[in-house]
Amino acid sequence: MGFLHFLSDPITFLANWLQGLLLGVGIPAGIVQFILFVIGAGALATAAMMFVIFLIWLERKAIARLQDRLGPNRVGPWGIFQTIPDMIKIFTKEFITPTGADIIPYNLAPILAVAGVLMVWSVIPLAISVVGMNLNVGVLYIIAVGSLGELGIIMAGFGSNNKFALLGGFRAVALLVSYEVPMVISLLVPVMLAGSMGMTDIAQAQNVWYIWLTPAAALIFLITSIAENGRAPFDLTEADSEIVAGFNIEYSGLKFGMFYVADFLHSFTIAMVFSVLFLGGWRGPGAEQIPILGFIYLMIKAGLIEFLIIWIRGSLPRFRIDQMMDVNWKVLTPLSLSIVVVTAVLDKLIPVEQTVFRIFAFLVVNLAVLLITGWLIEVFKTRRPRPVVSKTQRPVARPENVAANSNSGD
Amino acid sequence: MLSDWLYIAIFMGVSAFLPAVAIGMAGLLSPHKPDPIKNSTYECGIETVGDSRVQFKVQYYVFGLVFLVFDVETVFLYPWAVAYNKLALWGVAEAVLFVIILLGGLIYAWRKGALEWV
Amino acid sequence: MTVLQIIFLLAAAITLGSAVMVVSSRRMMHVALWLVLTLFGVAILFALLEIRFFVVVQVLIYIGAIAILIIFAVMLTRHSLEDVGPHFNRGWWIAILACFATFSGLVAVLSSWSKFQTIIRTIPAGGEDILSLGKAFIDPAGYVIPFEVASVLLLAALIGAIFVASERKEGKR
């Protein structure tokens, strides 16, 4: 019976046992609390970083299969251990610091980039009783911590003493900063429906998953989070053909590896946050009595969303920067504001008791808003056509054409 | 209350400490052979031309500005959203008025061409 | 010295120290980064006052928007980003004397105020209450007029800034 009790809720069991042990030795309660916090934070952060090893393998396999090839399959069954030799390689590469680089911002930037993602894990509820800290402003905390990551990118950009890094850094930050607007606005909707900004409260309030109530807000949040992560199709800032790897040109060895780790960890963090906010988090049959089931449900949901994000990466071509800005300011921001207004008005008109009718009404209204947006986009497209570059006739690069155009400048 | 922030502070320390330790370990394990050509900054394989300061477009600043205004607006809306379940319909109407005023600002920025990436 | 007092003194030292560095750094980008540290110190002071909402709002808006905007504005300046020349002139001891005199004057005036020695009220258990803040924004007997005026103010700021920025764009052409 004791073993079953341990199995159903290992983390709380271990925490209580450790607390009893330390208190029994005679350490004052405040210090015990502090020690438990340190152990908990250290374990969570280390587990998250170790998990990245699995994530990198998963992404490489999934992208490979989407591109009709095998992916890593030599090192271990299905290539599971591939990331470990890669890690060893990157650990032993030399750190080449460019001349004239600003030492402290240059070295602090990769640490800030990783810290900006890792700190989100402290507020995600992993099960009904397992959460780092139940901060009651968790949603805003997640976005605030994201802005620390952007600061890391700026520091990488100008600390490298390199024109391309500077330009790439500022372009990246302008993009990230623009995509924060619809993200922050669309996060108002789960906060409205749950009545609290805390992640545990939002997870607990989802008797009906919020994705059924506001699919539009969930869609906007997913799109803007993928843009915040800087992965395809929004990865203009690190495209080799455009700006030669952007702000992390001058980084080598593990410092570059840290940016890489931050990128992959960010995508799984997005999946976890989306699952908590819109898919009910740890909720599922039997999760209240047996907390470890809640953790498994959360991992399954986050895994599905992570697969969706990888799928999007493998399928869509890269956007141009002006296209990205247009979509953000002209489509996503007004859309998210109107979703907030529509949901606010609708929720007050329909009483909470009629659950099925409520879900139905919300779904219909959200679908209507999305369809109207699609129709408006079509109307605007016909009003201001983009120049079609591919159909203009251009002279072929042959010597006779060059002689013909030689007086038109060189 | 304060124990919340203690945990966050510890987590901040740990999440800054882990990459720093990893980078430190890599610094010990990796070779260190600085060379003036290796250390020169990268400019597509040729020598650098001019000092490393680029002509900055004012467009970046305008985007940052519009983001700032909308961010402050959304921060005003968050306490309203937390209190939403306890409000009547006229409470919602006041916040809708708030949003509409700022939507007007967005349309102004759109028409003035401030949202174009030149 | 309770732990709280030590943390407060540390946060105040970080804030004041980085504020001094903001004023006296030579390179503009370093100035911007020291400003970020100052704002972070203020956020720690908010955390000690147990208003969680304003801690995250401080980091989100000040560090995430305003500091980044200041960095962009710094990059827009065409002059060299270094501050050349000496920082002190010959009359620096007069300046220090004047600062010290002002500071002592302020402390003397404040400490002779009757309310200077009042004990601060303890913060109610449960910390701050975002729910009441939200309700106060909407309540006609509360802060609804400042709430709506704030939106008009933000609109005015947006229009003014875009007007000034686009005028410069015209001026460049």
PDB file of N, CA, C and O in Angstrom, chain C residues 124-159:
ATOM      1  N   PRO C 124      -1.816  43.045   4.248  1.00  0.00           N
ATOM      2  CA  PRO C 124      -2.782  42.004   4.638  1.00  0.00           C
ATOM      3  C   PRO C 124      -2.395  40.648   4.097  1.00  0.00           C
ATOM      4  O   PRO C 124      -1.804  40.533   3.030  1.00  0.00           O
ATOM      5  N   ALA C 125      -2.718  39.631   4.858  1.00  0.00           N
ATOM      6  CA  ALA C 125      -2.383  38.270   4.452  1.00  0.00           C
ATOM      7  C   ALA C 125      -3.124  37.940   3.168  1.00  0.00           C
ATOM      8  O   ALA C 125      -4.253  38.335   2.968  1.00  0.00           O
ATOM      9  N   GLY C 126      -2.466  37.217   2.279  1.00  0.00           N
ATOM     10  CA  GLY C 126      -3.056  36.960   0.971  1.00  0.00           C
ATOM     11  C   GLY C 126      -2.514  37.914  -0.069  1.00  0.00           C
ATOM     12  O   GLY C 126      -2.775  37.776  -1.253  1.00  0.00           O
ATOM     13  N   GLY C 127      -1.772  38.908   0.389  1.00  0.00           N
ATOM     14  CA  GLY C 127      -1.111  39.766  -0.583  1.00  0.00           C
ATOM     15  C   GLY C 127      -2.097  40.660  -1.301  1.00  0.00           C
ATOM     16  O   GLY C 127      -3.134  41.044  -0.772  1.00  0.00           O
ATOM     17  N   GLU C 128      -1.778  40.998  -2.511  1.00  0.00           N
ATOM     18  CA  GLU C 128      -2.587  41.980  -3.204  1.00  0.00           C
ATOM     19  C   GLU C 128      -3.788  41.285  -3.846  1.00  0.00           C
ATOM     20  O   GLU C 128      -3.887  40.083  -3.889  1.00  0.00           O
ATOM     21  N   ASP C 129      -4.698  42.092  -4.348  1.00  0.00           N
ATOM     22  CA  ASP C 129      -5.982  41.578  -4.787  1.00  0.00           C
ATOM     23  C   ASP C 129      -6.252  42.141  -6.169  1.00  0.00           C
ATOM     24  O   ASP C 129      -6.767  43.245  -6.309  1.00  0.00           O
ATOM     25  N   ILE C 130      -5.891  41.379  -7.203  1.00  0.00           N
ATOM     26  CA  ILE C 130      -6.066  41.893  -8.558  1.00  0.00           C
ATOM     27  C   ILE C 130      -7.542  42.012  -8.882  1.00  0.00           C
ATOM     28  O   ILE C 130      -7.956  42.839  -9.699  1.00  0.00           O
ATOM     29  N   LEU C 131      -8.361  41.180  -8.211  1.00  0.00           N
ATOM     30  CA  LEU C 131      -9.798  41.219  -8.464  1.00  0.00           C
ATOM     31  C   LEU C 131     -10.363  42.594  -8.134  1.00  0.00           C
ATOM     32  O   LEU C 131     -11.111  43.190  -8.921  1.00  0.00           O
ATOM     33  N   SER C 132      -9.983  43.144  -6.955  1.00  0.00           N
ATOM     34  CA  SER C 132     -10.505  44.470  -6.594  1.00  0.00           C
ATOM     35  C   SER C 132      -9.973  45.532  -7.531  1.00  0.00           C
ATOM     36  O   SER C 132     -10.675  46.494  -7.841  1.00  0.00           O
ATOM     37  N   LEU C 133      -8.722  45.350  -8.003  1.00  0.00           N
ATOM     38  CA  LEU C 133      -8.182  46.325  -8.952  1.00  0.00           C
ATOM     39  C   LEU C 133      -9.018  46.322 -10.218  1.00  0.00           C
ATOM     40  O   LEU C 133      -9.399  47.372 -10.735  1.00  0.00           O
ATOM     41  N   GLY C 134      -9.359  45.116 -10.693  1.00  0.00           N
ATOM     42  CA  GLY C 134     -10.172  45.022 -11.899  1.00  0.00           C
ATOM     43  C   GLY C 134     -11.549  45.630 -11.699  1.00  0.00           C
ATOM     44  O   GLY C 134     -12.053  46.351 -12.561  1.00  0.00           O
ATOM     45  N   LYS C 135     -12.140  45.324 -10.542  1.00  0.00           N
ATOM     46  CA  LYS C 135     -13.474  45.884 -10.299  1.00  0.00           C
ATOM     47  C   LYS C 135     -13.407  47.398 -10.162  1.00  0.00           C
ATOM     48  O   LYS C 135     -14.306  48.113 -10.584  1.00  0.00           O
ATOM     49  N   ALA C 136     -12.304  47.905  -9.586  1.00  0.00           N
ATOM     50  CA  ALA C 136     -12.183  49.354  -9.414  1.00  0.00           C
ATOM     51  C   ALA C 136     -12.028  50.062 -10.738  1.00  0.00           C
ATOM     52  O   ALA C 136     -12.414  51.221 -10.882  1.00  0.00           O
ATOM     53  N   PHE C 137     -11.450  49.355 -11.733  1.00  0.00           N
ATOM     54  CA  PHE C 137     -11.308  49.984 -13.044  1.00  0.00           C
ATOM     55  C   PHE C 137     -12.670  50.284 -13.653  1.00  0.00           C
ATOM     56  O   PHE C 137     -12.808  51.189 -14.466  1.00  0.00           O
ATOM     57  N   ILE C 138     -13.670  49.463 -13.316  1.00  0.00           N
ATOM     58  CA  ILE C 138     -14.956  49.555 -13.994  1.00  0.00           C
ATOM     59  C   ILE C 138     -15.958  50.351 -13.174  1.00  0.00           C
ATOM     60  O   ILE C 138     -16.865  50.948 -13.728  1.00  0.00           O
ATOM     61  N   ASP C 139     -15.752  50.403 -11.893  1.00  0.00           N
ATOM     62  CA  ASP C 139     -16.731  50.998 -10.997  1.00  0.00           C
ATOM     63  C   ASP C 139     -16.850  52.496 -11.236  1.00  0.00           C
ATOM     64  O   ASP C 139     -15.841  53.187 -11.223  1.00  0.00           O
ATOM     65  N   PRO C 140     -18.065  53.012 -11.455  1.00  0.00           N
ATOM     66  CA  PRO C 140     -18.195  54.462 -11.664  1.00  0.00           C
ATOM     67  C   PRO C 140     -17.743  55.264 -10.460  1.00  0.00           C
ATOM     68  O   PRO C 140     -17.272  56.387 -10.609  1.00  0.00           O
ATOM     69  N   ALA C 141     -17.877  54.678  -9.268  1.00  0.00           N
ATOM     70  CA  ALA C 141     -17.372  55.368  -8.082  1.00  0.00           C
ATOM     71  C   ALA C 141     -15.894  55.104  -7.880  1.00  0.00           C
ATOM     72  O   ALA C 141     -15.309  55.564  -6.914  1.00  0.00           O
ATOM     73  N   GLY C 142     -15.305  54.348  -8.812  1.00  0.00           N
ATOM     74  CA  GLY C 142     -13.895  53.995  -8.684  1.00  0.00           C
ATOM     75  C   GLY C 142     -13.066  54.755  -9.689  1.00  0.00           C
ATOM     76  O   GLY C 142     -13.079  55.981  -9.729  1.00  0.00           O
ATOM     77  N   TYR C 143     -12.382  54.018 -10.541  1.00  0.00           N
ATOM     78  CA  TYR C 143     -11.398  54.646 -11.409  1.00  0.00           C
ATOM     79  C   TYR C 143     -11.761  54.534 -12.874  1.00  0.00           C
ATOM     80  O   TYR C 143     -10.887  54.456 -13.728  1.00  0.00           O
ATOM     81  N   VAL C 144     -13.027  54.529 -13.204  1.00  0.00           N
ATOM     82  CA  VAL C 144     -13.362  54.301 -14.607  1.00  0.00           C
ATOM     83  C   VAL C 144     -12.963  55.491 -15.469  1.00  0.00           C
ATOM     84  O   VAL C 144     -12.524  55.308 -16.605  1.00  0.00           O
ATOM     85  N   ILE C 145     -13.078  56.722 -14.939  1.00  0.00           N
ATOM     86  CA  ILE C 145     -12.691  57.878 -15.755  1.00  0.00           C
ATOM     87  C   ILE C 145     -11.191  57.856 -16.045  1.00  0.00           C
ATOM     88  O   ILE C 145     -10.791  58.004 -17.205  1.00  0.00           O
ATOM     89  N   PRO C 146     -10.324  57.647 -15.048  1.00  0.00           N
ATOM     90  CA  PRO C 146      -8.904  57.527 -15.394  1.00  0.00           C
ATOM     91  C   PRO C 146      -8.621  56.370 -16.347  1.00  0.00           C
ATOM     92  O   PRO C 146      -7.733  56.470 -17.192  1.00  0.00           O
ATOM     93  N   PHE C 147      -9.389  55.276 -16.241  1.00  0.00           N
ATOM     94  CA  PHE C 147      -9.222  54.130 -17.130  1.00  0.00           C
ATOM     95  C   PHE C 147      -9.461  54.542 -18.573  1.00  0.00           C
ATOM     96  O   PHE C 147      -8.639  54.287 -19.464  1.00  0.00           O
ATOM     97  N   GLU C 148     -10.591  55.240 -18.820  1.00  0.00           N
ATOM     98  CA  GLU C 148     -10.888  55.628 -20.196  1.00  0.00           C
ATOM     99  C   GLU C 148      -9.952  56.734 -20.663  1.00  0.00           C
ATOM    100  O   GLU C 148      -9.527  56.775 -21.823  1.00  0.00           O
ATOM    101  N   VAL C 149      -9.618  57.666 -19.745  1.00  0.00           N
ATOM    102  CA  VAL C 149      -8.694  58.736 -20.124  1.00  0.00           C
ATOM    103  C   VAL C 149      -7.333  58.151 -20.479  1.00  0.00           C
ATOM    104  O   VAL C 149      -6.639  58.655 -21.366  1.00  0.00           O
ATOM    105  N   ALA C 150      -6.950  57.058 -19.804  1.00  0.00           N
ATOM    106  CA  ALA C 150      -5.671  56.421 -20.130  1.00  0.00           C
ATOM    107  C   ALA C 150      -5.675  55.927 -21.563  1.00  0.00           C
ATOM    108  O   ALA C 150      -4.662  56.035 -22.264  1.00  0.00           O
ATOM    109  N   SER C 151      -6.819  55.395 -22.018  1.00  0.00           N
ATOM    110  CA  SER C 151      -6.837  54.917 -23.399  1.00  0.00           C
ATOM    111  C   SER C 151      -6.699  56.087 -24.362  1.00  0.00           C
ATOM    112  O   SER C 151      -5.997  55.993 -25.375  1.00  0.00           O
ATOM    113  N   VAL C 152      -7.347  57.219 -24.035  1.00  0.00           N
ATOM    114  CA  VAL C 152      -7.210  58.388 -24.904  1.00  0.00           C
ATOM    115  C   VAL C 152      -5.771  58.879 -24.891  1.00  0.00           C
ATOM    116  O   VAL C 152      -5.214  59.284 -25.921  1.00  0.00           O
ATOM    117  N   LEU C 153      -5.131  58.821 -23.723  1.00  0.00           N
ATOM    118  CA  LEU C 153      -3.740  59.262 -23.613  1.00  0.00           C
ATOM    119  C   LEU C 153      -2.830  58.385 -24.463  1.00  0.00           C
ATOM    120  O   LEU C 153      -1.947  58.869 -25.180  1.00  0.00           O
ATOM    121  N   LEU C 154      -3.074  57.046 -24.399  1.00  0.00           N
ATOM    122  CA  LEU C 154      -2.267  56.137 -25.214  1.00  0.00           C
ATOM    123  C   LEU C 154      -2.488  56.416 -26.696  1.00  0.00           C
ATOM    124  O   LEU C 154      -1.552  56.394 -27.499  1.00  0.00           O
ATOM    125  N   LEU C 155      -3.745  56.685 -27.068  1.00  0.00           N
ATOM    126  CA  LEU C 155      -4.037  57.002 -28.466  1.00  0.00           C
ATOM    127  C   LEU C 155      -3.279  58.250 -28.889  1.00  0.00           C
ATOM    128  O   LEU C 155      -2.677  58.300 -29.967  1.00  0.00           O
ATOM    129  N   ALA C 156      -3.290  59.282 -28.020  1.00  0.00           N
ATOM    130  CA  ALA C 156      -2.586  60.521 -28.354  1.00  0.00           C
ATOM    131  C   ALA C 156      -1.094  60.272 -28.502  1.00  0.00           C
ATOM    132  O   ALA C 156      -0.443  60.792 -29.421  1.00  0.00           O
ATOM    133  N   ALA C 157      -0.536  59.440 -27.598  1.00  0.00           N
ATOM    134  CA  ALA C 157       0.898  59.141 -27.678  1.00  0.00           C
ATOM    135  C   ALA C 157       1.219  58.441 -28.987  1.00  0.00           C
ATOM    136  O   ALA C 157       2.200  58.760 -29.664  1.00  0.00           O
ATOM    137  N   LEU C 158       0.361  57.478 -29.373  1.00  0.00           N
ATOM    138  CA  LEU C 158       0.591  56.726 -30.609  1.00  0.00           C
ATOM    139  C   LEU C 158       0.551  57.660 -31.807  1.00  0.00           C
ATOM    140  O   LEU C 158       1.459  57.657 -32.654  1.00  0.00           O
ATOM    141  N   ILE C 159      -0.491  58.504 -31.871  1.00  0.00           N
ATOM    142  CA  ILE C 159      -0.628  59.387 -33.025  1.00  0.00           C
ATOM    143  C   ILE C 159       0.535  60.364 -33.077  1.00  0.00           C
ATOM    144  O   ILE C 159       1.138  60.596 -34.132  1.00  0.00           O
TER     145      ILE C 159
END
